[in-house]
Coordinates of C-alpha atoms in Angstrom, one line a residue:
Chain D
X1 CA 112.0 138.9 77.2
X2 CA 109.3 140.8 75.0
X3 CA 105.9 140.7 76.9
X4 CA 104.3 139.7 73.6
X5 CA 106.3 136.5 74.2
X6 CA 104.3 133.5 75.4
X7 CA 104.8 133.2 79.1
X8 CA 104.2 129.5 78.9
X9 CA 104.6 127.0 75.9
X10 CA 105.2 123.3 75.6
X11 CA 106.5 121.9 72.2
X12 CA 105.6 119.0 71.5
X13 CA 104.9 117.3 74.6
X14 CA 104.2 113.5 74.5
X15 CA 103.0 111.8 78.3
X16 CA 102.5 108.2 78.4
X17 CA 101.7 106.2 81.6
X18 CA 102.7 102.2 80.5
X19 CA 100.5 101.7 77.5
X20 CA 98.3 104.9 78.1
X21 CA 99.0 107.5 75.7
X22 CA 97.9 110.5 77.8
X23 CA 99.5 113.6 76.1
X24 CA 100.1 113.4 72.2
X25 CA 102.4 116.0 70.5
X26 CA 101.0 118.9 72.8
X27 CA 101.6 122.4 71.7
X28 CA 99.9 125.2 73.8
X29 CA 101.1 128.8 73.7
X30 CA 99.6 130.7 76.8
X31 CA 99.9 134.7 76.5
X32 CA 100.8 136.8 79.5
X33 CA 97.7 138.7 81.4
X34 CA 95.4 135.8 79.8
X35 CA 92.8 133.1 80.9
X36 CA 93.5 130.3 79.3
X37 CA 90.8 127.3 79.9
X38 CA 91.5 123.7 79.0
X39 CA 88.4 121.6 78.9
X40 CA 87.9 117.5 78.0
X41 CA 86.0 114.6 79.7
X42 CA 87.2 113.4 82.6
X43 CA 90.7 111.2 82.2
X44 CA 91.8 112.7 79.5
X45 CA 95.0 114.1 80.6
X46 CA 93.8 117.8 81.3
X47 CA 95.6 117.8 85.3
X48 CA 98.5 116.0 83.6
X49 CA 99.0 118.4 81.4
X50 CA 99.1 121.4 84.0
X51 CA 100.8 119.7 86.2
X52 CA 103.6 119.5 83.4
X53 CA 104.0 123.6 83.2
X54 CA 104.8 123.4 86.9
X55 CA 107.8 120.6 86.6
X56 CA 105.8 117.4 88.7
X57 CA 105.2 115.8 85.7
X58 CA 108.1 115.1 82.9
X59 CA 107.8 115.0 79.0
X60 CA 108.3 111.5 77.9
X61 CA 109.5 113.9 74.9
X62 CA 109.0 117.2 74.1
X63 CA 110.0 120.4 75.7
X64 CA 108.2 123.0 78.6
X65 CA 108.9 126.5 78.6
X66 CA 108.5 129.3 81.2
X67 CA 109.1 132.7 80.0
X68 CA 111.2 131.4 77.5
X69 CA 113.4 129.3 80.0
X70 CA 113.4 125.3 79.3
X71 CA 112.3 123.8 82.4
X72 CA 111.6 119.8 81.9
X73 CA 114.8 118.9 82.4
X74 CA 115.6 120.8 85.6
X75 CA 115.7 119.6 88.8
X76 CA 113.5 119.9 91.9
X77 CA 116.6 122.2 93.1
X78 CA 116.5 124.0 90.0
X79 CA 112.9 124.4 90.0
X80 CA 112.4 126.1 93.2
X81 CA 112.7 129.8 92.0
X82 CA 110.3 128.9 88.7
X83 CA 107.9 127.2 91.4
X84 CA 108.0 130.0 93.3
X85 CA 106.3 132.4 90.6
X86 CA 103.6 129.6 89.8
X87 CA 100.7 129.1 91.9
X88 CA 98.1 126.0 91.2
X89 CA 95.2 125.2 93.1
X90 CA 94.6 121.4 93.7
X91 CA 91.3 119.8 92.7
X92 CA 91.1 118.3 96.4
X93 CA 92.3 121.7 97.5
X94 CA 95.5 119.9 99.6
X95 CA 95.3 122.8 103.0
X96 CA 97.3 121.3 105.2
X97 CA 95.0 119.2 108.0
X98 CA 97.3 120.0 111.3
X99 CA 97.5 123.9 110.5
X100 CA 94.6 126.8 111.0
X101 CA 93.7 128.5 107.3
X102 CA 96.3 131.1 108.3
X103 CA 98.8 129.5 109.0
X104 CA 97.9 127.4 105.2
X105 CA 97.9 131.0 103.5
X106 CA 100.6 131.9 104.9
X107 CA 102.5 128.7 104.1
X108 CA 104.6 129.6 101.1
X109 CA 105.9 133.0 102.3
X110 CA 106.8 131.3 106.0
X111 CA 107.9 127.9 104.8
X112 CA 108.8 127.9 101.1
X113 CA 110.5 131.7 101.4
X114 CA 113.7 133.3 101.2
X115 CA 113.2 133.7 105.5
X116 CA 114.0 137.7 104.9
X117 CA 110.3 138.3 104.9
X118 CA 108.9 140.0 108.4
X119 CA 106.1 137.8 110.2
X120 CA 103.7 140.6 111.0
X121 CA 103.9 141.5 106.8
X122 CA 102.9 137.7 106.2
X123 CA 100.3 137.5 108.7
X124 CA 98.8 141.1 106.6
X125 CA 99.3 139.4 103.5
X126 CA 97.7 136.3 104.6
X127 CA 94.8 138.5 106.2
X128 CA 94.9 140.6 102.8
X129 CA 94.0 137.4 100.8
X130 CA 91.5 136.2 102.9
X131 CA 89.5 139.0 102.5
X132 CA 89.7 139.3 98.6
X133 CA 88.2 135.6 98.3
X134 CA 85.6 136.6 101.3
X135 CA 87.3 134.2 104.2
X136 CA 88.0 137.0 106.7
X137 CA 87.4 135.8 110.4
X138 CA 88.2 132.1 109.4
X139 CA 91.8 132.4 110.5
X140 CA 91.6 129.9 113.1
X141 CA 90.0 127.5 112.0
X142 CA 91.2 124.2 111.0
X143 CA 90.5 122.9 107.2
X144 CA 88.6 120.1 108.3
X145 CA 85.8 122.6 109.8
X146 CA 85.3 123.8 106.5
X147 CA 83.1 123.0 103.8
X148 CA 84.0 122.3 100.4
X149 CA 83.5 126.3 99.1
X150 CA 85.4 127.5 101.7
X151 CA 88.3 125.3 101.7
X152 CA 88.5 125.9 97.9
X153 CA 88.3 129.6 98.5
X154 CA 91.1 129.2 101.3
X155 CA 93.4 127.3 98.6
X156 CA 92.7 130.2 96.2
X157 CA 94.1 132.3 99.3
X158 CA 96.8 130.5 99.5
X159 CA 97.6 130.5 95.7
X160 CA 97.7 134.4 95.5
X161 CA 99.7 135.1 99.1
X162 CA 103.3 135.4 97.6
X163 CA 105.0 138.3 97.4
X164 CA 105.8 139.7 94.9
X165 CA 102.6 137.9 93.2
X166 CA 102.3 134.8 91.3
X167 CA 103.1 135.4 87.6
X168 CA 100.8 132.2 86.9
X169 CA 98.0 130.8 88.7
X170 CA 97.2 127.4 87.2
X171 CA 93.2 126.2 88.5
X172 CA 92.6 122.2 88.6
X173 CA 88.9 121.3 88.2
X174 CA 88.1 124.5 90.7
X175 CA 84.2 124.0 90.8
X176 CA 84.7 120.5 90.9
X177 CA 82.6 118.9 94.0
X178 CA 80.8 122.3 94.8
X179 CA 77.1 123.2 93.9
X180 CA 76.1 125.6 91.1
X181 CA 75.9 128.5 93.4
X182 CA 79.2 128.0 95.3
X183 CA 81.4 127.4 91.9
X184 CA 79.8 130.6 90.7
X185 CA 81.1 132.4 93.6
X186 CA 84.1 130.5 92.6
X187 CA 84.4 131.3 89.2
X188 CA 84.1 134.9 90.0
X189 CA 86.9 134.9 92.0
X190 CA 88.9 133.5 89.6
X191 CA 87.8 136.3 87.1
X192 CA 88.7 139.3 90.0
X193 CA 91.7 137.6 90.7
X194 CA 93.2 137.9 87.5
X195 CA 91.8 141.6 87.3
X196 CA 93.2 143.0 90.7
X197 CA 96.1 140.5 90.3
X198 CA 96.9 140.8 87.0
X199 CA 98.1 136.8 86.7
X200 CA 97.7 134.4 83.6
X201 CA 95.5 132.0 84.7
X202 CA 95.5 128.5 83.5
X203 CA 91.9 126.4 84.3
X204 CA 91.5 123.0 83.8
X205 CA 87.5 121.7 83.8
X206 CA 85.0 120.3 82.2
X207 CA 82.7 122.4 83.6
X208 CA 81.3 124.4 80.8
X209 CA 79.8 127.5 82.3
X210 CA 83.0 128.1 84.3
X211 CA 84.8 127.6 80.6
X212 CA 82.7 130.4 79.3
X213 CA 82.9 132.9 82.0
X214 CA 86.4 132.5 83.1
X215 CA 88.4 132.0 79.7
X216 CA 89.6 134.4 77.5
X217 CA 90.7 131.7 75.4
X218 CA 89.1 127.8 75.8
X219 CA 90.7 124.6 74.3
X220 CA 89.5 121.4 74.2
X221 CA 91.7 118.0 75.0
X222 CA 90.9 115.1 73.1
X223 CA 92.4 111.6 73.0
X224 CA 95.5 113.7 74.1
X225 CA 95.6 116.6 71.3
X226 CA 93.7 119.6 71.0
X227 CA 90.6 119.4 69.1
X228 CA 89.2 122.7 69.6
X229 CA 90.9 126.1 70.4
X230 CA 89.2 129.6 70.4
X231 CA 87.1 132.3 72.4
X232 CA 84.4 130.5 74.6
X233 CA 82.1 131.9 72.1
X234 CA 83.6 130.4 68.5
X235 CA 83.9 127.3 70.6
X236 CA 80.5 126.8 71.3
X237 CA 79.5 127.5 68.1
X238 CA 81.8 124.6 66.5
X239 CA 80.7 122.4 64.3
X240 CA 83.5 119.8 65.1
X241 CA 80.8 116.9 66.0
X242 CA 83.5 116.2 69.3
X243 CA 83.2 120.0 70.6
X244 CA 79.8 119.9 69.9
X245 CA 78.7 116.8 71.6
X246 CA 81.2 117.9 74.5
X247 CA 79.3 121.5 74.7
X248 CA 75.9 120.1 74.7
X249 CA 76.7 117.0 76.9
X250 CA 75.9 114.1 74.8
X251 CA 77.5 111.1 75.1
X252 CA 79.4 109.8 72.5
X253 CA 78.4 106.8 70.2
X254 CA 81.0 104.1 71.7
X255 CA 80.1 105.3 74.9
X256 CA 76.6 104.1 74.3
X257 CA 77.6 101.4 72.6
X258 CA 79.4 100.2 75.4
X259 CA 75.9 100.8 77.6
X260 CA 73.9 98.9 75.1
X261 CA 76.2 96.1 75.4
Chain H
X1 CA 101.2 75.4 75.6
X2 CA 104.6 74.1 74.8
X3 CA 106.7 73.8 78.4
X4 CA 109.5 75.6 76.7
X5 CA 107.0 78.2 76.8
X6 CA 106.2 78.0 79.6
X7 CA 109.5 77.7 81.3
X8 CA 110.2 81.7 79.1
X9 CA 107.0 83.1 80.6
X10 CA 107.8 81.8 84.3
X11 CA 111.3 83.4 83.4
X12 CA 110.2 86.4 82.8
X13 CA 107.8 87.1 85.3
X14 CA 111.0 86.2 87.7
X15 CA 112.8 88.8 85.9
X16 CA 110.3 91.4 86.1
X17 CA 109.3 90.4 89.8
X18 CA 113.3 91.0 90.7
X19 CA 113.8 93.3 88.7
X20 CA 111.1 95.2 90.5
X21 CA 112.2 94.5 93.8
X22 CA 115.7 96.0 93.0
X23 CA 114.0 99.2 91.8
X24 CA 111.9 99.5 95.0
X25 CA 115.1 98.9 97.1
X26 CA 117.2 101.2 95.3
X27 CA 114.0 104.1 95.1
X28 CA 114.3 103.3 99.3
X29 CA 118.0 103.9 99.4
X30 CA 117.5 106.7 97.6
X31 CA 114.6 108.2 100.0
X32 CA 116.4 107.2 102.8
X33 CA 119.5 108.9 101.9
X34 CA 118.3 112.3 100.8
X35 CA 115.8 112.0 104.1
X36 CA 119.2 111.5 105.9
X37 CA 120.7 114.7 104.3
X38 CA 118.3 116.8 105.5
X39 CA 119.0 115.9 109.1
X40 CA 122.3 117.7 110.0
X41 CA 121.1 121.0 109.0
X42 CA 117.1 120.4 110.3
X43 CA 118.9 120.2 113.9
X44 CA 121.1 123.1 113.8
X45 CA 118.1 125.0 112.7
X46 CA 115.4 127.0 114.8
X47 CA 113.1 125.7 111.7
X48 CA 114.5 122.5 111.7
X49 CA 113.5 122.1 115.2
X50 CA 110.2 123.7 114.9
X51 CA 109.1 121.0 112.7
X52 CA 111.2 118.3 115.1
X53 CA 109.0 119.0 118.1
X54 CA 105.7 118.3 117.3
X55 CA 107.0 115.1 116.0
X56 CA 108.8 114.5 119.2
X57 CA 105.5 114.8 121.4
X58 CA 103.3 112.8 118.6
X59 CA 106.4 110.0 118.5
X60 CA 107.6 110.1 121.8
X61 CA 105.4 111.3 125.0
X62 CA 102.6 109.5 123.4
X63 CA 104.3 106.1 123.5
X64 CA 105.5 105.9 126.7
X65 CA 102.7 104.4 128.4
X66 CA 102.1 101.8 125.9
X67 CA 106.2 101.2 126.0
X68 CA 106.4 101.2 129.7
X69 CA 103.4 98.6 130.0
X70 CA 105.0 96.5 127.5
X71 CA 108.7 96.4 129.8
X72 CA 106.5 95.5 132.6
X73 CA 104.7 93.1 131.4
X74 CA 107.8 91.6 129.3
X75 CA 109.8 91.5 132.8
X76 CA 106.5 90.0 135.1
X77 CA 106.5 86.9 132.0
X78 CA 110.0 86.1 132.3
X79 CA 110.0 85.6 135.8
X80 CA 107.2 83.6 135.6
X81 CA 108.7 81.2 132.9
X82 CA 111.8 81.1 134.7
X83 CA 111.4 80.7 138.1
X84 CA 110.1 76.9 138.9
X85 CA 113.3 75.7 136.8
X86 CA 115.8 78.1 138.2
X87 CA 114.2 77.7 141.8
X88 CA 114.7 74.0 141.5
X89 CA 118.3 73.8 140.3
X90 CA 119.1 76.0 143.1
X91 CA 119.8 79.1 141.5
X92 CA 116.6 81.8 141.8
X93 CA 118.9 84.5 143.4
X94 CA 120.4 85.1 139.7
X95 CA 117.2 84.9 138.2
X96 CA 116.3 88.7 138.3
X97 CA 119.9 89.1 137.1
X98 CA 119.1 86.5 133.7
X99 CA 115.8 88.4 133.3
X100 CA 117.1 91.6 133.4
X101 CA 120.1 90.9 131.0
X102 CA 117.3 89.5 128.5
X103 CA 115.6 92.8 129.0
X104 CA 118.5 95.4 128.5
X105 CA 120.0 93.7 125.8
X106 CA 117.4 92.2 123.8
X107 CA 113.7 92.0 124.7
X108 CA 113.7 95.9 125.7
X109 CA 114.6 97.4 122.5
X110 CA 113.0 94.9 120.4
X111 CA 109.4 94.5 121.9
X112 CA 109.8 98.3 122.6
X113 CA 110.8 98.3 118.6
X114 CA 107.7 96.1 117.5
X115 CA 105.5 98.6 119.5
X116 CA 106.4 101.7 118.3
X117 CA 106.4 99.5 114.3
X118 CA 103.0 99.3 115.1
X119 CA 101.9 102.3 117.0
X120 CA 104.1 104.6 115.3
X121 CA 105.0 103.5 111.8
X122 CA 101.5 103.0 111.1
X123 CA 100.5 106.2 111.9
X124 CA 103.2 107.9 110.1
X125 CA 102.3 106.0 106.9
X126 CA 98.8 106.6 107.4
X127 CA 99.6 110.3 107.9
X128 CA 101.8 110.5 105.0
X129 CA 99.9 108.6 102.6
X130 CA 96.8 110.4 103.5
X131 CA 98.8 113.7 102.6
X132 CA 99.5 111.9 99.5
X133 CA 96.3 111.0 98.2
X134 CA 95.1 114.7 99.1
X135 CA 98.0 116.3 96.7
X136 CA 99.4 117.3 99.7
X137 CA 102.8 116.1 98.9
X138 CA 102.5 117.5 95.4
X139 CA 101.0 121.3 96.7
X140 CA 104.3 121.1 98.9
X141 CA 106.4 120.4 96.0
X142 CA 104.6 123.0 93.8
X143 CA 105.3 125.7 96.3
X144 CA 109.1 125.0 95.4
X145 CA 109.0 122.6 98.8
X146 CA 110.7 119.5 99.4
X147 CA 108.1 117.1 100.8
X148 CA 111.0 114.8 101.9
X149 CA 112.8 117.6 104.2
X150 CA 109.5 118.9 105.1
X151 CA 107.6 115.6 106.3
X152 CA 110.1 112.3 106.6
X153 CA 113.4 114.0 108.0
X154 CA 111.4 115.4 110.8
X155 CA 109.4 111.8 111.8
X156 CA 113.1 110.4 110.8
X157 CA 114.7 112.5 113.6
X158 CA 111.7 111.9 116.1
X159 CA 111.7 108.2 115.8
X160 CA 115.8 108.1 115.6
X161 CA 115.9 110.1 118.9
X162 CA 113.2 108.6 121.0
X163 CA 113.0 105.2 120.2
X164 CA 116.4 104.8 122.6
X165 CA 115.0 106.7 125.3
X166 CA 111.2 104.9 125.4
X167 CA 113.4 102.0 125.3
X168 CA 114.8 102.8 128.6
X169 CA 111.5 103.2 130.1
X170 CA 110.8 100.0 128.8
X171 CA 114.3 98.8 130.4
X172 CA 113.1 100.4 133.8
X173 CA 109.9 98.8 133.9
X174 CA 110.5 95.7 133.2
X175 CA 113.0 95.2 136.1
X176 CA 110.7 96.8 138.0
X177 CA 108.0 94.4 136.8
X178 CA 110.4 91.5 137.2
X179 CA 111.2 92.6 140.7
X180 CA 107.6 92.9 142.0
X181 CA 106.7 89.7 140.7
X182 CA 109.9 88.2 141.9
X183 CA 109.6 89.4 145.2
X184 CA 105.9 90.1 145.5
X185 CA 104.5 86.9 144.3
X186 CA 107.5 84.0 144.7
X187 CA 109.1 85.6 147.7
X188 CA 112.6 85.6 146.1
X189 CA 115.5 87.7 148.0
X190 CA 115.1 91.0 147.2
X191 CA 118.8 92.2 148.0
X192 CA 119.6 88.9 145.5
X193 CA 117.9 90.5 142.8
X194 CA 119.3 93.4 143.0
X195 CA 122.9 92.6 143.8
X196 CA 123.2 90.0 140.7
X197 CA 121.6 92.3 138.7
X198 CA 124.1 94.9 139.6
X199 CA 127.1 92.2 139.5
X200 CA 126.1 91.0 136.0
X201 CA 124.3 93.8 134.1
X202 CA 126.8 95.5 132.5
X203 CA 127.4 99.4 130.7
X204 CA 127.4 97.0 127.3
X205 CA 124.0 95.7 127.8
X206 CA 122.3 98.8 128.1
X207 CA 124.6 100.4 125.6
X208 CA 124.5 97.7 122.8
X209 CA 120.1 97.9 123.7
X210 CA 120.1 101.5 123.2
X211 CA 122.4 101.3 120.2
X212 CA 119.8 98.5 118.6
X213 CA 116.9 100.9 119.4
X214 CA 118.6 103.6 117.8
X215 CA 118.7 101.3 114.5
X216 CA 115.4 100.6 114.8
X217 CA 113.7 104.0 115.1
X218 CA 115.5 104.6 112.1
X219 CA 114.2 101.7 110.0
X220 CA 110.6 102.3 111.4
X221 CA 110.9 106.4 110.8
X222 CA 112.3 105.4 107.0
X223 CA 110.1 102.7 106.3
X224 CA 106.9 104.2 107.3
X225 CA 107.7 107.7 105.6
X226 CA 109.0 106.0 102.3
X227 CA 105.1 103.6 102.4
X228 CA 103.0 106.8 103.1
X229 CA 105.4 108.3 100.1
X230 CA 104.6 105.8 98.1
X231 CA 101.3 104.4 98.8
X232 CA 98.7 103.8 95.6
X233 CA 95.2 106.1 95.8
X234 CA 92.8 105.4 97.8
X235 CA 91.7 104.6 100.9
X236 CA 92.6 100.9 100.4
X237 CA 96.0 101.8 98.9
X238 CA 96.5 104.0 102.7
X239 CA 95.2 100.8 104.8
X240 CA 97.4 98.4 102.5
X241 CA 100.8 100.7 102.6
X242 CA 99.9 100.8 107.0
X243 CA 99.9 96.9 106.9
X244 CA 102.9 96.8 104.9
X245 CA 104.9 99.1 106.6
X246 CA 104.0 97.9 110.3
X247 CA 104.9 93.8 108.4
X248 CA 108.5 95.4 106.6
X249 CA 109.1 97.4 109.7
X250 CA 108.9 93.7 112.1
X251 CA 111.4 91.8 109.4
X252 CA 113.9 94.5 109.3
X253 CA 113.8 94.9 113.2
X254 CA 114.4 91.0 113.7
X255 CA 117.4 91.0 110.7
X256 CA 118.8 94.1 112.2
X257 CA 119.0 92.8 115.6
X258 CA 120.2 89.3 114.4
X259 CA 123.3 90.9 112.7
X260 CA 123.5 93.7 115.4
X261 CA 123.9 90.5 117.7
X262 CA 126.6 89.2 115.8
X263 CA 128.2 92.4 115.8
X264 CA 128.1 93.1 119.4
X265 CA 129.4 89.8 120.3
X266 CA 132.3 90.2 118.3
X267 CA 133.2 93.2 119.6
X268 CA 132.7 92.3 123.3
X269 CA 134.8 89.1 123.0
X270 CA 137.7 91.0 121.4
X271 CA 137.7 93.8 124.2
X272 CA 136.7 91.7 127.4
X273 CA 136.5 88.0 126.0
X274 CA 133.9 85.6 126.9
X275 CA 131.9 85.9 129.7
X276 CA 129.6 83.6 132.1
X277 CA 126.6 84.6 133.5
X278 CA 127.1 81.8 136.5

């Protein structure tokens, strides 16, 4: 496969749930090395849509490809090895309540490996994440002592303790819930992973200053297409009036409407 | 609107509601047999046992008081119902012997049953569902995991294994609560309780309870894994999917030991025949 190939790319990817229309005619092409953000008010099918490059959702129709390899119509069997170069961190973070933050980081080389891998290398590589998101000395602790920053920063531990490394990182609403200071520390991290890491990243918010200092590349979701798709820089200087009002955080006229009423 | 309308829309809504019924039992089977699958290979595993254990403890040693106090209590009522009528037609040396049948066979395993429903389905699906509205399931799944192998076929296995032996605590205490009251409180012979009980207690009763148990630890592990599964968002969806695990959990222990009664009966009568308890 040529590394210029897209390392990700849904054709025409269509999600309903009953009469919802969530996804309509998707088609993203994500670029290896690159950090792709994907922004949209809330409910608009932006976690749906990640969730699709990683297999738990299906296409209603279209088709979801990982380095050129068709994977919506695999199985959870067949999915395994493409799971296993994919790492997304959950909006509610999901560490594990009944095990310590090591034994979380540690999870998908322990649990979810090929069992050839020697403990005390896990436990290094569990300790050797920690550290690069700042959570060295918490390895004992159980996620429930934690507050909301450093849980998140112990689920970005998690996502980068595979070896070999995740290809793909994909982020759901990572500043979600946490306070301007603690989502800058998180967007950050998010930037030095993917430089010491080299992984494409794949961040769904609708947090705008995360958009325009993690994203090489920002698009935004709209009624279930894209409506907007450049640097963080040509998109805030759009002159579509849904980007626009999106950017600046205006509400939109039928959303009033419905207020007035 | 016309009744022929009517009549369509009342017809459809049947056929939805069934149909919607058949689709949850089959998703069940389903989830049941692939948590089955796993079970085979989860024991003759060091892995497979390291997730077992825990389980085991959580299951198991924690419900053995609350078993043991329901036999006791189970065998103290029974010899209080029973002994003014058996004591006036003559006959309260068997009584220990009636009361402990009723508790081997059938009162054991299914008040010991109920109680772990309650104590122990309720907390899986609470468990499980909480895990499921924390994308817990789904961060197991995305790390190429099977939430199924990894969560219900251990709590399976627990409640599969244990319910049997809790039910033999429940077994021992409530002849032991039978005999105290017997004994302790009407006077009743001793040696009489014993010796009838010995006389008329058979293997089959305690083997046909413990088989029963072993049905229902199964149900209760499946049902309360496949509501925590499957329960909708929230925290109202977790406290619903308890309620209706701990309510399916009760019917399917009653059916089951109905036709588990039926079974048993047939097969005793065609190996040893009838049998009298006088």
């Amino acid at each position: 496969m040529d590394a210029r190939d897209p390392i990700i790319e849904l054709r025409q990817v269509s999600k309903s749930f009953g009469r919802r229309i969530v996804l309509d005619r998707i088609d993203l092409k994500i670029q290896r090395g690159t950090s792709t953000v994907i922004i949209g008010r809330s409910g608009t099918g932006k976690s749906v849509l990640l969730r699709h490059i990683v297999g738990l959702h299906r296409p209603d129709h279209g088709e979801v490809y990982f380095e050129g390899r068709r994977i919506d119509r695999l199985s959870e069997r067949q999915l395994v090895p493409i799971r296993r170069q994919i790492s997304f961190v959950f909006q509610l973070n999901a560490l594990f309540d009944s095990m310590t933050v090591a034994e979380n980081v540690a999870f998908p080389m322990t649990e979810t490996g090929n069992g050839r891998a020697d403990p005390r290398q896990i436990a290094a590589l569990a300790r050797r994440s920690l550290q690069m998101v700042g959570m060295a000395g918490f390895e004992d602790k159980r996620p429930a002592d934690l507050s909301g920053g450093e849980k998140k920063r112990v689920a970005l531990a998690r996502a980068i303790a595979m070896d070999p490394p995740p290809k793909v990182i994909l982020y759901d609403e990572p500043t979600a819930g946490l306070d301007p200071q603690r989502g800058d520390v998180i967007t950050r991290l998010i930037r030095q992973l993917q430089r010491e890491v080299h992984v494409t990243s794949v961040v769904v918010t609708h947090d705008m200053k995360l958009a325009a200092q993690a994203g090489d590349r920002v698009l935004l979701l709209w009624n279930g297409r894209f409506i907007g798709d450049g640097t963080p820089e040509e998109l805030l200087s759009s002159r579509d009036e849904h980007v626009r009002r999106f950017v600046d955080g205006l509400a939109e006229p039928e959303d009033l409407a419905t207020l007035s009423q | 609107m016309q009744p022929s309308n009517l009549a369509l829309r009342w017809l459809d809504q049947l056929g939805a509601h069934t149909l919607g019924v058949l689709g949850a039992f089959g998703d069940f089977c389903l989830f049941g047999a692939s948590t089955i699958s796993y079970a085979p290979v989860d024991i003759a595993t060091r892995r497979g046992w390291g997730r077992l254990l825990p389980q085991c403890y959580a299951i198991g040693t924690r419900s053995v008081p609350v078993v043991m106090l329901t036999g006791m209590f189970v065998g103290m009522v029974l010899i209080v119902q029973g002994w003014e009528q058996f004591d006036a037609a003559g006959l309260s040396s068997r009584l220990g012997a009636v009361v402990n049948i009723s508790v081997t066979s059938e009162l054991g395993p299914v008040l010991a049953g109920v109680m772990l429903a309650g104590r122990v389905g309720g907390a899986l699906t609470a468990e499980l569902g909480t895990m499921n509205v924390t994308e817990q399931l789904l961060a197991l799944r995305s790390m190429g995991a099977d939430p199924i192998r990894f969560l219900a076929t251990p709590r399976f296995l627990a409640c599969l294994i244990l319910t049997p032996l809790l039910t033999v605590y429940a077994d021992l205490t409530g002849a032991l609560g039978a005999w105290v009251i017997y004994s302790g409180v009407y006077g009743g012979d001793s040696e009489a309780f014993w010796r009838y009980t010995a006389d008329i207690v058979e293997n089959w009763d305690l083997i046909t309870g413990l088989v029963k148990a072993l049905f229902f630890g199964g149900a209760i592990g499946l049902i309360g894994c496949y509501a925590g599964f499957h329960c909708r968002p929230g925290a109202e969806g977790v406290g619903r999917a308890c309620t209706e695990a701990f309510v399916s959990s009760f019917i399917v222990i009653l059916m089951l030991d109905f036709f588990l009664n039926f079974v048993n009966n047939g097969v005793y009568k065609a190996l040893y025949g009838t049998r009298s308890l006088f």
